[in-house]
Amino acid sequence: MNKTTSIRIDEQLKEEATKLFSELGIGLNNAIIMFLKQAVREQQLPFQPTLNSTTLSAIKESEDIIRRIKEKDPTLKGYDDVSSMFHDIFND
């Protein structure tokens, strides 16, 4: 028995993907089903995800902040309220 699933997709991404899959002779729905079947069969993503340099930099920065928190780094600034935190974030 088939079930209907709704997903939200950026309009431009959907248009580009639909065009690509059409050129490959399959519809978007079938491409998604193929992706899901392959993932279930392999028990993992059917491709190797990659991270861009911005994402990698953000991950490293957050890991450094977590390390500094655990080490109780006295140079790490803390906040008592959200307003002060947002003030510093948006005024740097």
mmCIF file with all atom_site columns, C-alpha atoms in Angstrom:
data_model
loop_
_atom_site.group_PDB
_atom_site.id
_atom_site.type_symbol
_atom_site.label_atom_id
_atom_site.label_alt_id
_atom_site.label_comp_id
_atom_site.label_asym_id
_atom_site.label_entity_id
_atom_site.label_seq_id
_atom_site.pdbx_PDB_ins_code
_atom_site.Cartn_x
_atom_site.Cartn_y
_atom_site.Cartn_z
_atom_site.occupancy
_atom_site.B_iso_or_equiv
_atom_site.pdbx_formal_charge
_atom_site.auth_seq_id
_atom_site.auth_comp_id
_atom_site.auth_asym_id
_atom_site.auth_atom_id
_atom_site.pdbx_PDB_model_num
ATOM 1  C CA . MET A 1 1  ? 0.000  0.000  0.000   1.00 0.00 ? 1  MET A CA 1
ATOM 2  C CA . ASN A 1 2  ? 1.414  3.397  -0.984  1.00 0.00 ? 2  ASN A CA 1
ATOM 3  C CA . LYS A 1 3  ? 1.243  6.411  1.310   1.00 0.00 ? 3  LYS A CA 1
ATOM 4  C CA . THR A 1 4  ? 1.352  10.067 0.329   1.00 0.00 ? 4  THR A CA 1
ATOM 5  C CA . THR A 1 5  ? 4.118  12.167 1.878   1.00 0.00 ? 5  THR A CA 1
ATOM 6  C CA . SER A 1 6  ? 4.443  15.924 1.611   1.00 0.00 ? 6  SER A CA 1
ATOM 7  C CA . ILE A 1 7  ? 7.839  17.578 1.736   1.00 0.00 ? 7  ILE A CA 1
ATOM 8  C CA . ARG A 1 8  ? 8.819  21.223 1.543   1.00 0.00 ? 8  ARG A CA 1
ATOM 9  C CA . ILE A 1 9  ? 11.412 21.969 -1.120  1.00 0.00 ? 9  ILE A CA 1
ATOM 10 C CA . ASP A 1 10 ? 12.861 25.291 -2.175  1.00 0.00 ? 10 ASP A CA 1
ATOM 11 C CA . GLU A 1 11 ? 11.085 26.271 -5.406  1.00 0.00 ? 11 GLU A CA 1
ATOM 12 C CA . GLN A 1 12 ? 14.278 26.783 -7.419  1.00 0.00 ? 12 GLN A CA 1
ATOM 13 C CA . LEU A 1 13 ? 15.769 23.496 -6.178  1.00 0.00 ? 13 LEU A CA 1
ATOM 14 C CA . LYS A 1 14 ? 12.583 21.665 -7.155  1.00 0.00 ? 14 LYS A CA 1
ATOM 15 C CA . GLU A 1 15 ? 12.612 23.213 -10.640 1.00 0.00 ? 15 GLU A CA 1
ATOM 16 C CA . GLU A 1 16 ? 16.284 22.363 -11.192 1.00 0.00 ? 16 GLU A CA 1
ATOM 17 C CA . ALA A 1 17 ? 15.881 18.816 -9.881  1.00 0.00 ? 17 ALA A CA 1
ATOM 18 C CA . THR A 1 18 ? 12.730 18.251 -11.954 1.00 0.00 ? 18 THR A CA 1
ATOM 19 C CA . LYS A 1 19 ? 14.564 19.428 -15.076 1.00 0.00 ? 19 LYS A CA 1
ATOM 20 C CA . LEU A 1 20 ? 17.573 17.207 -14.360 1.00 0.00 ? 20 LEU A CA 1
ATOM 21 C CA . PHE A 1 21 ? 15.504 14.103 -13.673 1.00 0.00 ? 21 PHE A CA 1
ATOM 22 C CA . SER A 1 22 ? 13.347 14.785 -16.729 1.00 0.00 ? 22 SER A CA 1
ATOM 23 C CA . GLU A 1 23 ? 16.510 14.827 -18.843 1.00 0.00 ? 23 GLU A CA 1
ATOM 24 C CA . LEU A 1 24 ? 17.406 11.471 -17.256 1.00 0.00 ? 24 LEU A CA 1
ATOM 25 C CA . GLY A 1 25 ? 13.970 10.115 -18.151 1.00 0.00 ? 25 GLY A CA 1
ATOM 26 C CA . ILE A 1 26 ? 12.493 9.920  -14.659 1.00 0.00 ? 26 ILE A CA 1
ATOM 27 C CA . GLY A 1 27 ? 10.130 12.081 -12.666 1.00 0.00 ? 27 GLY A CA 1
ATOM 28 C CA . LEU A 1 28 ? 10.909 13.804 -9.382  1.00 0.00 ? 28 LEU A CA 1
ATOM 29 C CA . ASN A 1 29 ? 8.667  11.393 -7.465  1.00 0.00 ? 29 ASN A CA 1
ATOM 30 C CA . ASN A 1 30 ? 10.469 8.348  -8.885  1.00 0.00 ? 30 ASN A CA 1
ATOM 31 C CA . ALA A 1 31 ? 13.875 9.935  -8.197  1.00 0.00 ? 31 ALA A CA 1
ATOM 32 C CA . ILE A 1 32 ? 12.922 10.416 -4.543  1.00 0.00 ? 32 ILE A CA 1
ATOM 33 C CA . ILE A 1 33 ? 11.667 6.827  -4.312  1.00 0.00 ? 33 ILE A CA 1
ATOM 34 C CA . MET A 1 34 ? 14.944 5.610  -5.877  1.00 0.00 ? 34 MET A CA 1
ATOM 35 C CA . PHE A 1 35 ? 16.918 7.630  -3.312  1.00 0.00 ? 35 PHE A CA 1
ATOM 36 C CA . LEU A 1 36 ? 14.910 6.187  -0.408  1.00 0.00 ? 36 LEU A CA 1
ATOM 37 C CA . LYS A 1 37 ? 15.158 2.599  -1.668  1.00 0.00 ? 37 LYS A CA 1
ATOM 38 C CA . GLN A 1 38 ? 18.907 2.898  -2.149  1.00 0.00 ? 38 GLN A CA 1
ATOM 39 C CA . ALA A 1 39 ? 19.337 4.386  1.347   1.00 0.00 ? 39 ALA A CA 1
ATOM 40 C CA . VAL A 1 40 ? 17.309 1.560  2.903   1.00 0.00 ? 40 VAL A CA 1
ATOM 41 C CA . ARG A 1 41 ? 19.178 -1.089 0.899   1.00 0.00 ? 41 ARG A CA 1
ATOM 42 C CA . GLU A 1 42 ? 22.594 0.288  1.891   1.00 0.00 ? 42 GLU A CA 1
ATOM 43 C CA . GLN A 1 43 ? 21.514 1.410  5.390   1.00 0.00 ? 43 GLN A CA 1
ATOM 44 C CA . GLN A 1 44 ? 23.223 4.737  4.781   1.00 0.00 ? 44 GLN A CA 1
ATOM 45 C CA . LEU A 1 45 ? 23.062 7.752  2.526   1.00 0.00 ? 45 LEU A CA 1
ATOM 46 C CA . PRO A 1 46 ? 23.611 6.642  -1.072  1.00 0.00 ? 46 PRO A CA 1
ATOM 47 C CA . PHE A 1 47 ? 26.244 9.354  -1.546  1.00 0.00 ? 47 PHE A CA 1
ATOM 48 C CA . GLN A 1 48 ? 29.096 10.868 0.450   1.00 0.00 ? 48 GLN A CA 1
ATOM 49 C CA . PRO A 1 49 ? 28.018 14.246 1.853   1.00 0.00 ? 49 PRO A CA 1
ATOM 50 C CA . THR A 1 50 ? 30.617 16.995 1.731   1.00 0.00 ? 50 THR A CA 1
ATOM 51 C CA . LEU A 1 51 ? 31.006 20.171 3.723   1.00 0.00 ? 51 LEU A CA 1
ATOM 52 C CA . ASN A 1 52 ? 32.122 23.489 2.346   1.00 0.00 ? 52 ASN A CA 1
ATOM 53 C CA . SER A 1 53 ? 34.868 25.534 4.024   1.00 0.00 ? 53 SER A CA 1
ATOM 54 C CA . THR A 1 54 ? 32.356 27.851 5.729   1.00 0.00 ? 54 THR A CA 1
ATOM 55 C CA . THR A 1 55 ? 30.562 24.921 7.365   1.00 0.00 ? 55 THR A CA 1
ATOM 56 C CA . LEU A 1 56 ? 33.832 23.276 8.404   1.00 0.00 ? 56 LEU A CA 1
ATOM 57 C CA . SER A 1 57 ? 35.019 26.562 9.919   1.00 0.00 ? 57 SER A CA 1
ATOM 58 C CA . ALA A 1 58 ? 31.768 26.952 11.886  1.00 0.00 ? 58 ALA A CA 1
ATOM 59 C CA . ILE A 1 59 ? 32.039 23.379 13.194  1.00 0.00 ? 59 ILE A CA 1
ATOM 60 C CA . LYS A 1 60 ? 35.639 23.953 14.336  1.00 0.00 ? 60 LYS A CA 1
ATOM 61 C CA . GLU A 1 61 ? 34.674 27.237 16.000  1.00 0.00 ? 61 GLU A CA 1
ATOM 62 C CA . SER A 1 62 ? 31.788 25.626 17.903  1.00 0.00 ? 62 SER A CA 1
ATOM 63 C CA . GLU A 1 63 ? 34.032 22.724 19.002  1.00 0.00 ? 63 GLU A CA 1
ATOM 64 C CA . ASP A 1 64 ? 36.581 25.258 20.273  1.00 0.00 ? 64 ASP A CA 1
ATOM 65 C CA . ILE A 1 65 ? 33.897 27.142 22.205  1.00 0.00 ? 65 ILE A CA 1
ATOM 66 C CA . ILE A 1 66 ? 32.625 23.891 23.758  1.00 0.00 ? 66 ILE A CA 1
ATOM 67 C CA . ARG A 1 67 ? 36.186 22.950 24.755  1.00 0.00 ? 67 ARG A CA 1
ATOM 68 C CA . ARG A 1 68 ? 36.717 26.403 26.299  1.00 0.00 ? 68 ARG A CA 1
ATOM 69 C CA . ILE A 1 69 ? 33.445 26.135 28.251  1.00 0.00 ? 69 ILE A CA 1
ATOM 70 C CA . LYS A 1 70 ? 34.434 22.713 29.625  1.00 0.00 ? 70 LYS A CA 1
ATOM 71 C CA . GLU A 1 71 ? 37.859 24.063 30.618  1.00 0.00 ? 71 GLU A CA 1
ATOM 72 C CA . LYS A 1 72 ? 36.175 27.081 32.268  1.00 0.00 ? 72 LYS A CA 1
ATOM 73 C CA . ASP A 1 73 ? 38.262 29.468 30.183  1.00 0.00 ? 73 ASP A CA 1
ATOM 74 C CA . PRO A 1 74 ? 38.173 32.827 32.031  1.00 0.00 ? 74 PRO A CA 1
ATOM 75 C CA . THR A 1 75 ? 38.576 34.762 28.756  1.00 0.00 ? 75 THR A CA 1
ATOM 76 C CA . LEU A 1 76 ? 35.338 33.317 27.357  1.00 0.00 ? 76 LEU A CA 1
ATOM 77 C CA . LYS A 1 77 ? 32.594 35.909 27.705  1.00 0.00 ? 77 LYS A CA 1
ATOM 78 C CA . GLY A 1 78 ? 29.309 34.818 29.246  1.00 0.00 ? 78 GLY A CA 1
ATOM 79 C CA . TYR A 1 79 ? 25.921 36.520 29.415  1.00 0.00 ? 79 TYR A CA 1
ATOM 80 C CA . ASP A 1 80 ? 23.286 36.869 32.105  1.00 0.00 ? 80 ASP A CA 1
ATOM 81 C CA . ASP A 1 81 ? 20.548 37.827 29.666  1.00 0.00 ? 81 ASP A CA 1
ATOM 82 C CA . VAL A 1 82 ? 19.701 37.338 26.018  1.00 0.00 ? 82 VAL A CA 1
ATOM 83 C CA . SER A 1 83 ? 19.481 41.057 25.254  1.00 0.00 ? 83 SER A CA 1
ATOM 84 C CA . SER A 1 84 ? 23.162 41.583 26.104  1.00 0.00 ? 84 SER A CA 1
ATOM 85 C CA . MET A 1 85 ? 24.168 38.590 24.035  1.00 0.00 ? 85 MET A CA 1
ATOM 86 C CA . PHE A 1 86 ? 22.235 39.781 20.965  1.00 0.00 ? 86 PHE A CA 1
ATOM 87 C CA . HIS A 1 87 ? 23.619 43.291 21.444  1.00 0.00 ? 87 HIS A CA 1
ATOM 88 C CA . ASP A 1 88 ? 27.158 41.934 21.209  1.00 0.00 ? 88 ASP A CA 1
ATOM 89 C CA . ILE A 1 89 ? 26.332 39.632 18.297  1.00 0.00 ? 89 ILE A CA 1
ATOM 90 C CA . PHE A 1 90 ? 24.748 42.315 16.139  1.00 0.00 ? 90 PHE A CA 1
ATOM 91 C CA . ASN A 1 91 ? 27.101 45.161 17.048  1.00 0.00 ? 91 ASN A CA 1
ATOM 92 C CA . ASP A 1 92 ? 30.445 43.488 16.311  1.00 0.00 ? 92 ASP A CA 1
#
